[in-house]
C-alpha positions as a LaTeX table, in Angstrom:
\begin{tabular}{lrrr}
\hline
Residue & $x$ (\AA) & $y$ (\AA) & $z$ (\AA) \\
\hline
Unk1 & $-50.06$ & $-14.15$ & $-5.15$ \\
Unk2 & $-49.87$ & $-10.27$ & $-4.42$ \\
Unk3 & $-48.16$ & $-8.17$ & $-1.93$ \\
Unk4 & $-50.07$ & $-5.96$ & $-0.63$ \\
Unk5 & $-47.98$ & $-3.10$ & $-1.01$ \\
Unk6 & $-44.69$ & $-1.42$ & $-2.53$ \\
Unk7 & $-42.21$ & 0.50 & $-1.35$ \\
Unk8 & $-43.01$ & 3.34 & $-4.46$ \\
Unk9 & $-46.10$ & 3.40 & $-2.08$ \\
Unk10 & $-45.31$ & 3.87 & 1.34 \\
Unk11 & $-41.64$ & 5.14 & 1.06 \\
Unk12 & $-40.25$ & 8.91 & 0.76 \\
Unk13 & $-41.47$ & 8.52 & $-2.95$ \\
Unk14 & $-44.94$ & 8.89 & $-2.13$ \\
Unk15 & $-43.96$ & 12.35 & $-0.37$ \\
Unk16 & $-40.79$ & 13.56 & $-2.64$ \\
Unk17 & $-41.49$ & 14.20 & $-6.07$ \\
Unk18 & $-39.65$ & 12.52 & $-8.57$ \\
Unk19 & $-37.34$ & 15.92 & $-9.53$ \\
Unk20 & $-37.18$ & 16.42 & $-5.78$ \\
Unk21 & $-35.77$ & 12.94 & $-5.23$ \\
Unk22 & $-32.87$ & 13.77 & $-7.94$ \\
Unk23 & $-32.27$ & 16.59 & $-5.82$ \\
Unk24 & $-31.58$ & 14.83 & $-2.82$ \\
Unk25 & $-29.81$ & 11.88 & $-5.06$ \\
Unk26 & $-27.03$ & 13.72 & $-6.34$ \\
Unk27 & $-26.13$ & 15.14 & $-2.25$ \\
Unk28 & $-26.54$ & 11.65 & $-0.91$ \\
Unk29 & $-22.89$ & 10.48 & 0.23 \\
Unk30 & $-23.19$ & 6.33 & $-0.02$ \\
Unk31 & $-22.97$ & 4.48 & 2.99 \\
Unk32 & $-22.76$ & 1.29 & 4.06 \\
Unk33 & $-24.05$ & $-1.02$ & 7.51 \\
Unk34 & $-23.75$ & $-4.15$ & 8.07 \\
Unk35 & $-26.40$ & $-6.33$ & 9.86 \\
Unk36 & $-26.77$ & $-5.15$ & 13.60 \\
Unk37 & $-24.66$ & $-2.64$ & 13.05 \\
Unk38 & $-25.98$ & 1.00 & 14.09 \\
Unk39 & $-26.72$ & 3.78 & 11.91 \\
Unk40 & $-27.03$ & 6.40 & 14.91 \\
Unk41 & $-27.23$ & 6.14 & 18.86 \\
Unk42 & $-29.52$ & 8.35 & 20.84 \\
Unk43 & $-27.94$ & 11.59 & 21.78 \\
Unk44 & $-25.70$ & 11.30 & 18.80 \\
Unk45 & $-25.99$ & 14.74 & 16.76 \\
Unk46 & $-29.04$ & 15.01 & 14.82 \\
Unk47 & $-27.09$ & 16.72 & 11.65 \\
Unk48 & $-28.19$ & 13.72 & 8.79 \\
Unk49 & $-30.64$ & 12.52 & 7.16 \\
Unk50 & $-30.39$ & 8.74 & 5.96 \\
Unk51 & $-32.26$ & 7.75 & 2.62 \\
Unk52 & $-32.47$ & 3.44 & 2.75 \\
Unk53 & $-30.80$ & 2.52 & $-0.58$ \\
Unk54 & $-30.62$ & $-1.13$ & 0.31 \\
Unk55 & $-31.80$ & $-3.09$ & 3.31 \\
Unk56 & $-33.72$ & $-2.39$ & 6.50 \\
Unk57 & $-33.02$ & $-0.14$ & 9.43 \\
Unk58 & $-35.23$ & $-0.46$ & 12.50 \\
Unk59 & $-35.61$ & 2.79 & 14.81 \\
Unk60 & $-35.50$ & 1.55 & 18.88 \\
Unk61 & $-35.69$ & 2.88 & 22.51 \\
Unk62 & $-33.96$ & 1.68 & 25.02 \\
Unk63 & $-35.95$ & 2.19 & 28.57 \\
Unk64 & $-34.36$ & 2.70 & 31.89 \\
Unk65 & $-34.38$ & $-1.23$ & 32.85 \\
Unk66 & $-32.88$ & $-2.03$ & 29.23 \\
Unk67 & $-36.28$ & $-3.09$ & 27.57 \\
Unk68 & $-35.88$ & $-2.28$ & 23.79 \\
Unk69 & $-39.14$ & $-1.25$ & 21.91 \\
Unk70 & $-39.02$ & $-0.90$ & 18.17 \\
Unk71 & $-40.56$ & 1.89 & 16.71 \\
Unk72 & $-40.34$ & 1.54 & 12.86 \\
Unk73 & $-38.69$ & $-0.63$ & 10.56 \\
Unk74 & $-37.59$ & 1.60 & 7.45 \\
Unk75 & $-37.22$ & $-0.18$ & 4.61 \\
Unk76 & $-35.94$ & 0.74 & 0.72 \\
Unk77 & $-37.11$ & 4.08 & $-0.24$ \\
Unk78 & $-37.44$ & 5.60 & 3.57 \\
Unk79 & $-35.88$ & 8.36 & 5.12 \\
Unk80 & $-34.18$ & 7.52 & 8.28 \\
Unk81 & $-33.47$ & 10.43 & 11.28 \\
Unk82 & $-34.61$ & 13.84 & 12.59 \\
Unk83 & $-33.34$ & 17.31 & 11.91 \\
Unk84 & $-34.28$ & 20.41 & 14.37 \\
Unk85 & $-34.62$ & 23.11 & 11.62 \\
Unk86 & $-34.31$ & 25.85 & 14.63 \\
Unk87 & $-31.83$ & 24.73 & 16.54 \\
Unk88 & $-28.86$ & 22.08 & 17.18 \\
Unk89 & $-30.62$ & 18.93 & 18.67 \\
Unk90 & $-29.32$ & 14.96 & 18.89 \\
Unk91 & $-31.14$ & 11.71 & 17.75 \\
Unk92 & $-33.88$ & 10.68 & 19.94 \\
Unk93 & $-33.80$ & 7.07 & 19.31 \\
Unk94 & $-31.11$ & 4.26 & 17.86 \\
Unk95 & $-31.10$ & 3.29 & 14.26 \\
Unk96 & $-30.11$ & $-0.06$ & 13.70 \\
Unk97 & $-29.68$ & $-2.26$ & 10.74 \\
Unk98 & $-32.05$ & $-5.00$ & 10.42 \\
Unk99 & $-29.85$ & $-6.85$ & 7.56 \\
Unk100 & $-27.09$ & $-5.54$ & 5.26 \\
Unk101 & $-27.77$ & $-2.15$ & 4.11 \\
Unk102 & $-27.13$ & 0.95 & 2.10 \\
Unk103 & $-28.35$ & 4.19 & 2.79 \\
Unk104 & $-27.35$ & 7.60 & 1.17 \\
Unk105 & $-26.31$ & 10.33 & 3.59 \\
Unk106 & $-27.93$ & 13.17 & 3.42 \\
Unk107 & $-25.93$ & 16.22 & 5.76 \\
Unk108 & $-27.77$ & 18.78 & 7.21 \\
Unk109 & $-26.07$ & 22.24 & 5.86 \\
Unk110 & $-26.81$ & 20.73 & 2.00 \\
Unk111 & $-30.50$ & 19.65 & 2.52 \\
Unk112 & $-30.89$ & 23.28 & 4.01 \\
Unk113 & $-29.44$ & 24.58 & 0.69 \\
Unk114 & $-31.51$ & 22.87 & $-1.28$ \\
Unk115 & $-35.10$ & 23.49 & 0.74 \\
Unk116 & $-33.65$ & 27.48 & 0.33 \\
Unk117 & $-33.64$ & 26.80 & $-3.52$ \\
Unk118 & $-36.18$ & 24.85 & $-4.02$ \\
Unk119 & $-39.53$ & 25.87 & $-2.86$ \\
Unk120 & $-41.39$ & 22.82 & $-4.12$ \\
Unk121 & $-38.94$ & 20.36 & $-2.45$ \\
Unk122 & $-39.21$ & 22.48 & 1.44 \\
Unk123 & $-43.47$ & 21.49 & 0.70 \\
Unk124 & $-42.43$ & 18.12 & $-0.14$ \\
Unk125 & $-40.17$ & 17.98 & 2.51 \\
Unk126 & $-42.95$ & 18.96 & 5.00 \\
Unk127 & $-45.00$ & 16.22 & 3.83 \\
Unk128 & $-42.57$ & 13.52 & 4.60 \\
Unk129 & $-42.38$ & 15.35 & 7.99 \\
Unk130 & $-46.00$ & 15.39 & 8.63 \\
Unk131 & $-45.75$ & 11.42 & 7.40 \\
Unk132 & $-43.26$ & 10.56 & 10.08 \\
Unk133 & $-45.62$ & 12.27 & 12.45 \\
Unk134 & $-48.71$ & 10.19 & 12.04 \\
Unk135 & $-46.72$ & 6.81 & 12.00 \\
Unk136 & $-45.41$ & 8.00 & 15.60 \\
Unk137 & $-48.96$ & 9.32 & 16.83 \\
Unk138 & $-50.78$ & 6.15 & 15.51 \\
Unk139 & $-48.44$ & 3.79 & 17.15 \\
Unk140 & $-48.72$ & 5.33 & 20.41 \\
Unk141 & $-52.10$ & 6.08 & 20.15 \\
Unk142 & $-52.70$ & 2.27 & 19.63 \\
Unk143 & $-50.58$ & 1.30 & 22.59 \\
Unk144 & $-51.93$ & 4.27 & 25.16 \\
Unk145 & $-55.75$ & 3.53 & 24.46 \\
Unk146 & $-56.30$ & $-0.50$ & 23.79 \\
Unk147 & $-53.98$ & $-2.13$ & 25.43 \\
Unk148 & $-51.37$ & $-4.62$ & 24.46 \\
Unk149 & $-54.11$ & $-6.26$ & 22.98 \\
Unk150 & $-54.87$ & $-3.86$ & 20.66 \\
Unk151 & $-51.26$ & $-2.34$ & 20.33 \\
Unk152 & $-50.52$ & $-6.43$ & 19.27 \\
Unk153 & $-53.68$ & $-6.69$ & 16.72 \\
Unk154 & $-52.92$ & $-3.02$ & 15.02 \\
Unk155 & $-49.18$ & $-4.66$ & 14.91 \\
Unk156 & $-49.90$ & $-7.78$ & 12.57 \\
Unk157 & $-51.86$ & $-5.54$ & 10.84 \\
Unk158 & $-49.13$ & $-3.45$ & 9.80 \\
Unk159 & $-47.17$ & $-6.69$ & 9.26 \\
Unk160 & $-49.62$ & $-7.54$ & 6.77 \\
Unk161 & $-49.79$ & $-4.20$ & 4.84 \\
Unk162 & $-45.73$ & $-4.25$ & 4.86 \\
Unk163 & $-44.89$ & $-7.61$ & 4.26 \\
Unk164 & $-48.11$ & $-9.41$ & 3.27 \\
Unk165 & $-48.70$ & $-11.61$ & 0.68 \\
Unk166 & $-52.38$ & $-12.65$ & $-0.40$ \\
Unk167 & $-53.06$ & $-16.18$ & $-0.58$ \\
Unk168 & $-55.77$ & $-18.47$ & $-0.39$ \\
Unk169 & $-55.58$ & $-19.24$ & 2.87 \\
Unk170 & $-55.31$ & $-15.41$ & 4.48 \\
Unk171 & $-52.74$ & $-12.89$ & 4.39 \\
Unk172 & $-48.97$ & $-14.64$ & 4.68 \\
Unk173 & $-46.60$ & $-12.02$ & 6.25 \\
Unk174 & $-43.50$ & $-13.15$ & 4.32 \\
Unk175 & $-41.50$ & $-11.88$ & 6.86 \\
Unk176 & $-40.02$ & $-14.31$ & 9.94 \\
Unk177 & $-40.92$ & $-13.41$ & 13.38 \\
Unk178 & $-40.46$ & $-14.32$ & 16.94 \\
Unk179 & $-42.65$ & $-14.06$ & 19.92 \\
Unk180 & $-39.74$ & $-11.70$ & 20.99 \\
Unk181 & $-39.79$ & $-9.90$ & 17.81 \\
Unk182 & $-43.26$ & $-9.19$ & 18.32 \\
Unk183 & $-43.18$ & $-8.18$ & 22.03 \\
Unk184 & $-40.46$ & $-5.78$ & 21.08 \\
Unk185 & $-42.76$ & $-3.95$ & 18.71 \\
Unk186 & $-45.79$ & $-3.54$ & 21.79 \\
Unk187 & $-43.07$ & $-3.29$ & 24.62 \\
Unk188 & $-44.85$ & $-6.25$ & 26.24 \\
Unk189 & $-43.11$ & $-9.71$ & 27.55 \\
Unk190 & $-42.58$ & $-12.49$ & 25.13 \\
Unk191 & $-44.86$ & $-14.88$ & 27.28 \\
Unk192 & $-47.84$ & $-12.06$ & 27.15 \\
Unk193 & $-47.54$ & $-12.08$ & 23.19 \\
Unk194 & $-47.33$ & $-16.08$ & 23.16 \\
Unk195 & $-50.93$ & $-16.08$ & 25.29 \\
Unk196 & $-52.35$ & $-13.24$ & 23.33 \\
Unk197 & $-51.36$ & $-15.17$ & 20.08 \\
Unk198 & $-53.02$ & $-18.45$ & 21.44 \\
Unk199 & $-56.52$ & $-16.94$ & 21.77 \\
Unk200 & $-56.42$ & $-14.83$ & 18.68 \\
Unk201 & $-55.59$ & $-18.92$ & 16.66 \\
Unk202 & $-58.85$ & $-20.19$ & 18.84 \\
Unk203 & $-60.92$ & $-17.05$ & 17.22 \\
Unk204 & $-59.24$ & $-18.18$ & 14.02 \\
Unk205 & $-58.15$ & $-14.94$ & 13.02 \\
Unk206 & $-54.19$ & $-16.01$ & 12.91 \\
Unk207 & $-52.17$ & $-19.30$ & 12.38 \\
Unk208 & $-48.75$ & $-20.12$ & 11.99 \\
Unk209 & $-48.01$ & $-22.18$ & 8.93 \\
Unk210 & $-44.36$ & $-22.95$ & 7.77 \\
Unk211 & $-42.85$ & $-20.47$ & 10.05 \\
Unk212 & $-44.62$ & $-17.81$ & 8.90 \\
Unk213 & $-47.90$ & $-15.73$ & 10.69 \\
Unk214 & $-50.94$ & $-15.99$ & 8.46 \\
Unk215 & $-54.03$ & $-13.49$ & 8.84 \\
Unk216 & $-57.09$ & $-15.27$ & 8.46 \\
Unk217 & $-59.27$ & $-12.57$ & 9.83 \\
Unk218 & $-58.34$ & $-9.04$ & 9.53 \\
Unk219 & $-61.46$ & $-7.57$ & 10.30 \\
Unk220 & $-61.56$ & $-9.34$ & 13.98 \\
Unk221 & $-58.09$ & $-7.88$ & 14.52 \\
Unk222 & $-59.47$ & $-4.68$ & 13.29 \\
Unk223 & $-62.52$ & $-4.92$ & 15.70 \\
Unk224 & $-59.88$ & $-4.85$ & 18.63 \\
Unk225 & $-57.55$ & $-2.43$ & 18.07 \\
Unk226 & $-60.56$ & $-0.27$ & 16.46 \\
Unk227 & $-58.90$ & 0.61 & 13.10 \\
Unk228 & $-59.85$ & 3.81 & 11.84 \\
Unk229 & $-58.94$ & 2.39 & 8.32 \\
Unk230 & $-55.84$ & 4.98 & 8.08 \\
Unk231 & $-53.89$ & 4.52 & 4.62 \\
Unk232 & $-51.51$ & 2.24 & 4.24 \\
Unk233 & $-48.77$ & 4.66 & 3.90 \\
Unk234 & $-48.95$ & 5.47 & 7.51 \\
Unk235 & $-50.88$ & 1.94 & 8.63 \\
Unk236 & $-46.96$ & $-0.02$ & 8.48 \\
Unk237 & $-44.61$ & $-1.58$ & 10.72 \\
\hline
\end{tabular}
């Protein structure tokens, strides 16, 4: 069996050099959530920068009738949060932690102290930046232009590159998941996933076997949501 990808892969690693991460290492400030507890609210001051240690931390938005929608789930080796490098500015969305979790703390006035010594880490640092950026613009740009249809297909598809596990019998994404969980992802209702999820198991491009969502066919999901084949260090949940 083979996952079909590593953290060293799609994490800050594959932006930050590894004399860059040291850098940021030996500021970090050790902290520790526990499972469903936040990291950050919206409107809370956007002054840190979290670097996953441990554990996962999944970035929401609440919506005016108190629908969340999940944006990202970081995972070991991410950086979590936004900093305004002009001005003051608060978080835009909630960070909460998907399971027990570490994360080093990274405060604003020290990262800027370090991007003013270190010319190599500020490019690096853009990088990461411009990372963030695509995983935002791809996710809406799934959502805004095929549907729920194709905002759900692009979404086990990023399952499979994050949490996938090649077998013989598809792609198993070795992470549980409800109909809710999914929904949540493509701001859609749970009974609109559960339908959408029926007719992709009649095309036999998904199944459900022990609990856990299989890909049979990834190239019919791809057809859908009309995957522009984007790397995997920006195609993830």
């Amino acid at each position: 069996m083979n996952t079909l990808t590593k953290t060293s892969e799609t994490g800050a690693h594959f932006c930050i050099s590894p004399i860059n991460m040291q850098r940021l290492q030996e500021i970090m400030i050790d902290h520790k959530v526990s499972k469903d507890s936040p990291l950050f609210w919206e409107n809370d001051p956007a002054d840190k920068l979290y670097y996953i240690k441990k554990g996962r931390i999944k970035v929401t938005k609440t919506s005016n009738d108190g629908k969340v929608f999940v944006l990202y789930v970081f995972q070991e080796g991410d950086i979590v949060g936004q900093l305004d490098p002009y001005q003051d500015s608060v978080q835009a969305f909630n960070g909460i932690a998907d399971e027990d979790s570490v994360v080093g703390v990274i405060h604003k006035p020290d990262l800027e102290l370090l991007l003013w010594q270190y010319s190599d880490l500020a490019i690096d640092f853009m990088k990461w930046m411009g990372l963030v950026s695509r995983l935002t613009q791809t996710k809406f740009r799934d959502l805004i232009m095929y549907g729920k249809q194709g905002a759900l297909c692009s979404t086990l598809i990023r399952l499979a590159n994050t949490y996938g596990e090649e077998t013989p019998d598809g792609i198993v994404i070795r992470h549980r998941l409800t109909n809710t969980d999914l929904a949540d992802y493509i701001g859609a209702a749970r009974e609109s996933v559960s339908r959408m999820l029926s007719s992709l198991k009649k095309e036999g491009a998904v199944d459900i076997v022990g609990g856990y969502l299989v890909i049979q066919d990834i190239d019919y999901l791809k057809d859908i949501c009309h995957c522009e084949l984007c790397p995997k260090q920006i195609c993830r949940i």
